[in-house]
Short mmCIF file of C-alpha atoms in Angstrom, two decimals:
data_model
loop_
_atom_site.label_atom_id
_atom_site.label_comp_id
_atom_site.label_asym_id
_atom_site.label_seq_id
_atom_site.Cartn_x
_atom_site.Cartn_y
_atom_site.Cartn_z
CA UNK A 12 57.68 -52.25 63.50
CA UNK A 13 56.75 -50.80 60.01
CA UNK A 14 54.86 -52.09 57.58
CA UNK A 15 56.68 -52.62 54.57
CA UNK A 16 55.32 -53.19 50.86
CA UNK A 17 56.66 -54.07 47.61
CA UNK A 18 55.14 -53.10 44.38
CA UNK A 19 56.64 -55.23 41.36
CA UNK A 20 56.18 -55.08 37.54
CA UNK A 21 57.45 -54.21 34.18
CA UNK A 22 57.96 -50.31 33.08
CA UNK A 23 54.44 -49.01 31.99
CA UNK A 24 52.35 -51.27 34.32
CA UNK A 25 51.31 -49.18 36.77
CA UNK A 26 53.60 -48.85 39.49
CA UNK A 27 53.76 -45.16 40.19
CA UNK A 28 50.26 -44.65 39.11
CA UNK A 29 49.00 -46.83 41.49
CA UNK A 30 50.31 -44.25 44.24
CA UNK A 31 47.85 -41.10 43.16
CA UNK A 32 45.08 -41.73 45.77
CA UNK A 33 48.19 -41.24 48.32
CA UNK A 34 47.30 -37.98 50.53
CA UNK A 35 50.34 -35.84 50.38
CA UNK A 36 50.24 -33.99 53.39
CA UNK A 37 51.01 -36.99 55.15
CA UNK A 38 53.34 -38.87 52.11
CA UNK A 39 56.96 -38.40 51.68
CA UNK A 40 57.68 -39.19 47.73
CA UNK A 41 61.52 -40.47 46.95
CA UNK A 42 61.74 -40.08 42.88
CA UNK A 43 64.40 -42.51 42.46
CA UNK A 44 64.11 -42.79 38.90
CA UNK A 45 64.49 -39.12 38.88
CA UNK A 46 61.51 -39.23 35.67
CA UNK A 47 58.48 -37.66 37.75
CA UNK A 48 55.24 -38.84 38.21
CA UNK A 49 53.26 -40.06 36.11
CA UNK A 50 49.36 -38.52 36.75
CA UNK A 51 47.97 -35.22 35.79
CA UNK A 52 48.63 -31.93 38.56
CA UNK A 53 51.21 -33.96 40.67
CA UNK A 54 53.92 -31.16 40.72
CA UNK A 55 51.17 -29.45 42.46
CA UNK A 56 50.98 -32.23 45.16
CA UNK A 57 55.08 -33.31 45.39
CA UNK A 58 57.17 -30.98 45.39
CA UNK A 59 60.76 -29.61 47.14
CA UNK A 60 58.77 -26.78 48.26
CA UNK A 61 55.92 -28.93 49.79
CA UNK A 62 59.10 -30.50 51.68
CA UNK A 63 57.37 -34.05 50.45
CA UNK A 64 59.49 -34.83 46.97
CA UNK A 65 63.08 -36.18 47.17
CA UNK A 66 64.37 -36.56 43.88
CA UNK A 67 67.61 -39.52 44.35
CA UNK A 68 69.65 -42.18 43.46
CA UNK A 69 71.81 -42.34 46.10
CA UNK A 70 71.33 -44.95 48.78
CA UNK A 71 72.72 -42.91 51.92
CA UNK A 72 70.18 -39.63 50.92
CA UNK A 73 67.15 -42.36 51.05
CA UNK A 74 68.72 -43.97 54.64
CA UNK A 75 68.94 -40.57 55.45
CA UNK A 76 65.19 -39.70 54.88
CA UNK A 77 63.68 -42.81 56.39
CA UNK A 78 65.61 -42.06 59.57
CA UNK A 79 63.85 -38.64 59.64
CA UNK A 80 60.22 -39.61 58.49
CA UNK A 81 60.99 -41.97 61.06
CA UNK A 82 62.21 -39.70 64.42
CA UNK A 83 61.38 -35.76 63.16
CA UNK A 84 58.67 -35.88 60.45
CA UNK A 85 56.27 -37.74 62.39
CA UNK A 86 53.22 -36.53 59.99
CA UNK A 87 54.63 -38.48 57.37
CA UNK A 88 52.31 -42.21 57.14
CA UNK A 89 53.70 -43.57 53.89
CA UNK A 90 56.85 -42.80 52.22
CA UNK A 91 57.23 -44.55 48.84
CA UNK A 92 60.89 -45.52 47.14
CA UNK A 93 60.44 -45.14 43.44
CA UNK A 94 62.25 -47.30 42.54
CA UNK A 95 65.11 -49.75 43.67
CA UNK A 96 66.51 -50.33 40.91
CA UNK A 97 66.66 -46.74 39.96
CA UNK A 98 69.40 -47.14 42.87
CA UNK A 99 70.95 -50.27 42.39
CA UNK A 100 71.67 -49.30 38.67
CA UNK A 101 72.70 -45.84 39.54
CA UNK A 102 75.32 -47.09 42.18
CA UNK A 103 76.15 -49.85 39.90
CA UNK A 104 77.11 -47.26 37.03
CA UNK A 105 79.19 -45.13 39.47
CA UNK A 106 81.16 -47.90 40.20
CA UNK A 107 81.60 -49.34 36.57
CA UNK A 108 85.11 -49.39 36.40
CA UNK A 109 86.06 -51.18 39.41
CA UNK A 110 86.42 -54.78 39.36
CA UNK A 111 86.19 -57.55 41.30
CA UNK A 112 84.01 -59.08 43.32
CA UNK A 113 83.65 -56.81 46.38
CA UNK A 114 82.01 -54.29 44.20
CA UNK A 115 78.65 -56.95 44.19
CA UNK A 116 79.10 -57.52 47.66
CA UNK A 117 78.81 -54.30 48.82
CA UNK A 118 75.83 -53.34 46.42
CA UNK A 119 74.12 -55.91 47.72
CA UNK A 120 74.49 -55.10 51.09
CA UNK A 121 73.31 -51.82 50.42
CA UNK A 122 69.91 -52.78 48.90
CA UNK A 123 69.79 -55.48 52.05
CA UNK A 124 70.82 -52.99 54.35
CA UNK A 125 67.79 -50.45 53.40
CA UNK A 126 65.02 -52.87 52.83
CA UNK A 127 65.78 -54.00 56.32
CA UNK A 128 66.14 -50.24 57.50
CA UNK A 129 62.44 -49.73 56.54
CA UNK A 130 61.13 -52.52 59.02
CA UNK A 131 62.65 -51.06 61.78
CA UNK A 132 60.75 -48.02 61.54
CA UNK A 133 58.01 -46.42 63.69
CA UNK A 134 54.90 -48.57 63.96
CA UNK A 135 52.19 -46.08 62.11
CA UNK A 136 54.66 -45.87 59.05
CA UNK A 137 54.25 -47.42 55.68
CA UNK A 138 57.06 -47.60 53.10
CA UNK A 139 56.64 -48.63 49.76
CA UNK A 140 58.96 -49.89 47.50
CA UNK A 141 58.77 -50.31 43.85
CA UNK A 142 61.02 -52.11 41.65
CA UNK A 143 61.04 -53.58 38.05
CA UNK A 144 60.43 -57.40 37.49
CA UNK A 145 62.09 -59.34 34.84
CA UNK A 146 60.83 -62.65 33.41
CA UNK A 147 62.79 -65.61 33.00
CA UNK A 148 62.06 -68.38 30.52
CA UNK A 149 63.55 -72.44 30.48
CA UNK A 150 63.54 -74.74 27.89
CA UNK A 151 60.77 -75.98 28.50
CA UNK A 152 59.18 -72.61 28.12
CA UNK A 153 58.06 -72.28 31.43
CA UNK A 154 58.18 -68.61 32.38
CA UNK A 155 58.65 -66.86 35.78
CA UNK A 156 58.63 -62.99 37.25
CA UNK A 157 60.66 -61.56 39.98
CA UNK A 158 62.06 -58.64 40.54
CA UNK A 159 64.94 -57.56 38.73
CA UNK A 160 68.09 -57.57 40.40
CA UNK A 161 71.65 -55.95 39.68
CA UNK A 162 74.35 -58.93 40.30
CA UNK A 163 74.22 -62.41 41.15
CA UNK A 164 74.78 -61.74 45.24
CA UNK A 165 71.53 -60.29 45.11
CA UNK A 166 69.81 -63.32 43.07
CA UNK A 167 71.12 -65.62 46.14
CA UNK A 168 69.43 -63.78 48.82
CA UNK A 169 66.26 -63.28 47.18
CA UNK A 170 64.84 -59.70 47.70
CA UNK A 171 61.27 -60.40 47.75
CA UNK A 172 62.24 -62.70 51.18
CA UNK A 173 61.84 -59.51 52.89
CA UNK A 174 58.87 -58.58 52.08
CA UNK A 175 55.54 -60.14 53.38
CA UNK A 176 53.93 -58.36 50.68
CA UNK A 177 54.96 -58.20 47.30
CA UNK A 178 51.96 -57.54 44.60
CA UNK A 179 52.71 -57.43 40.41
CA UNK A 180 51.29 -54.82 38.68
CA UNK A 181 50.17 -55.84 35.09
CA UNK A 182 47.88 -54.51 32.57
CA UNK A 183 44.54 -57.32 32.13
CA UNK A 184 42.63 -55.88 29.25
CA UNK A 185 43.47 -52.23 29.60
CA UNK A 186 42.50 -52.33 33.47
CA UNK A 187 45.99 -51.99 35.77
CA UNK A 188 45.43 -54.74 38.43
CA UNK A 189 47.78 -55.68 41.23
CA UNK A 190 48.45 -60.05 41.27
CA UNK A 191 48.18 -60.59 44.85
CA UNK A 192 49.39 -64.02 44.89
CA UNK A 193 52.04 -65.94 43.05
CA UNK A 194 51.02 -67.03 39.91
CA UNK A 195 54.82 -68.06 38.04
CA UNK A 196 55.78 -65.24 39.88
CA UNK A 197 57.05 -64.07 43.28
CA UNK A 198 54.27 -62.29 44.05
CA UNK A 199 52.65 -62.99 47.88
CA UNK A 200 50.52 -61.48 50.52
CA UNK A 201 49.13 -62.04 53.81
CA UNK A 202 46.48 -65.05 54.20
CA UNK A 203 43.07 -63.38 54.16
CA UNK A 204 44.11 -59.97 53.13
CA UNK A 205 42.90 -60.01 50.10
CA UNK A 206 39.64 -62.11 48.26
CA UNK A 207 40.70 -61.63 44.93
CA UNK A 208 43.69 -62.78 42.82
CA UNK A 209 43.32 -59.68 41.61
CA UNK A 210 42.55 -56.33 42.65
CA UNK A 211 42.53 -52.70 41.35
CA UNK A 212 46.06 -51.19 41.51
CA UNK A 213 45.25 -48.12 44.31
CA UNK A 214 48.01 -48.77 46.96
CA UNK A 215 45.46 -46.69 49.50
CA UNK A 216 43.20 -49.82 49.49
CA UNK A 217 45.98 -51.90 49.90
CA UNK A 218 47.29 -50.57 53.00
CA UNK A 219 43.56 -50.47 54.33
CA UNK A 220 43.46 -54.34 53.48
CA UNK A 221 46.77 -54.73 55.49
CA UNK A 222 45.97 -53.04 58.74
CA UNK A 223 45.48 -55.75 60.69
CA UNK A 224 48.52 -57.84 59.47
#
């Protein structure tokens, strides 16, 4: 079984950066946001050409890569999905003029249906996903971050279930940290994986820290 991590957090907090320690000989990078990268020299690290950059929004070309980073590309470690919702929202637009509710159902599925794809991989493989968060506010002005999610299907199963890890990335007086437990927020990790509430956002640390979970 892989291991399987979600990185969560509003646009400009440090999602993508926190990936730049990554190796890329043995990193498979899936642009689904189709925007680039966001650090200094990476077209010189991810690239077509390095046969290591997939630039996507379609579901079935991502299925399609796991599957081979899974059985062919076996010097692949870590493949990152950057990010969900870059797919949700692109199938989402393709499909904006039909109606009814089957349209939900079957995006839905499709997020559900590759988040659960990812587990099933090869045991030495990491895949991490990124997605935006969006905070929700009562009355009462109680406030509370998850990650953001096209359609109320996917609301009722609750994305972040299938994750055991799922870290926010937020911006603590100009440092980028990772929250590693929930705090009015879905964010959660593995008991004793981590010391600190939070920690530096480098996703290479993070996978160290989750070795033996």
């Amino acid at each position: 079984m892989s291991r399987v991590i979600c990185i969560a957090g509003e646009s400009g907090s440090g999602k993508t950066t926190s990936m730049r320690n990554l190796d890329p000989k043995t990193t498979l990078y899936i642009d689904c946001d189709k925007k680039g990268l966001s650090w200094k020299g990476w077209k010189n690290q991810y690239s077509e050409e390095n046969k290591n950059y997939i630039r996507t929004d379609f579901v079935s070309t991502v299925l399609s890569a796991l599957d081979k980073a899974d059985k062919e590309w076996k010097h692949i470690k870590v493949v990152v999905v950057d990010t969900i919702n870059g797919l949700m929202v692109a199938d989402e637009m393709r499909r904006s003029k039909e109606k009814g509710y089957d349209k939900w159902v079957d995006l839905a599925a499709c997020v559900w249906d590759l988040v659960c794809k990812a587990h099933d991989l090869r045991e030495d493989l990491t895949v991490v996903f990124t997605a935006h968060t969006q905070t929700d506010h009562d009355d009462n002005g109680y406030m509370f971050t998850r990650i953001k999610t096209s359609g109320k299907k996917l609301d009722k199963i609750v994305l972040e279930s299938k994750f055991t890890t799922v870290l926010l990335s937020k911006c603590v007086d100009g440092a980028y940290k990772f929250e590693t437990q929930a705090n009015n927020s879905t964010a959660k990790s593995p008991m004793g994986a981590f010391d600190q509430m939070e920690i530096d956002n480098d996703i290479v640390e993070v996978i160290k820290a989750l070795e033996d979970f």
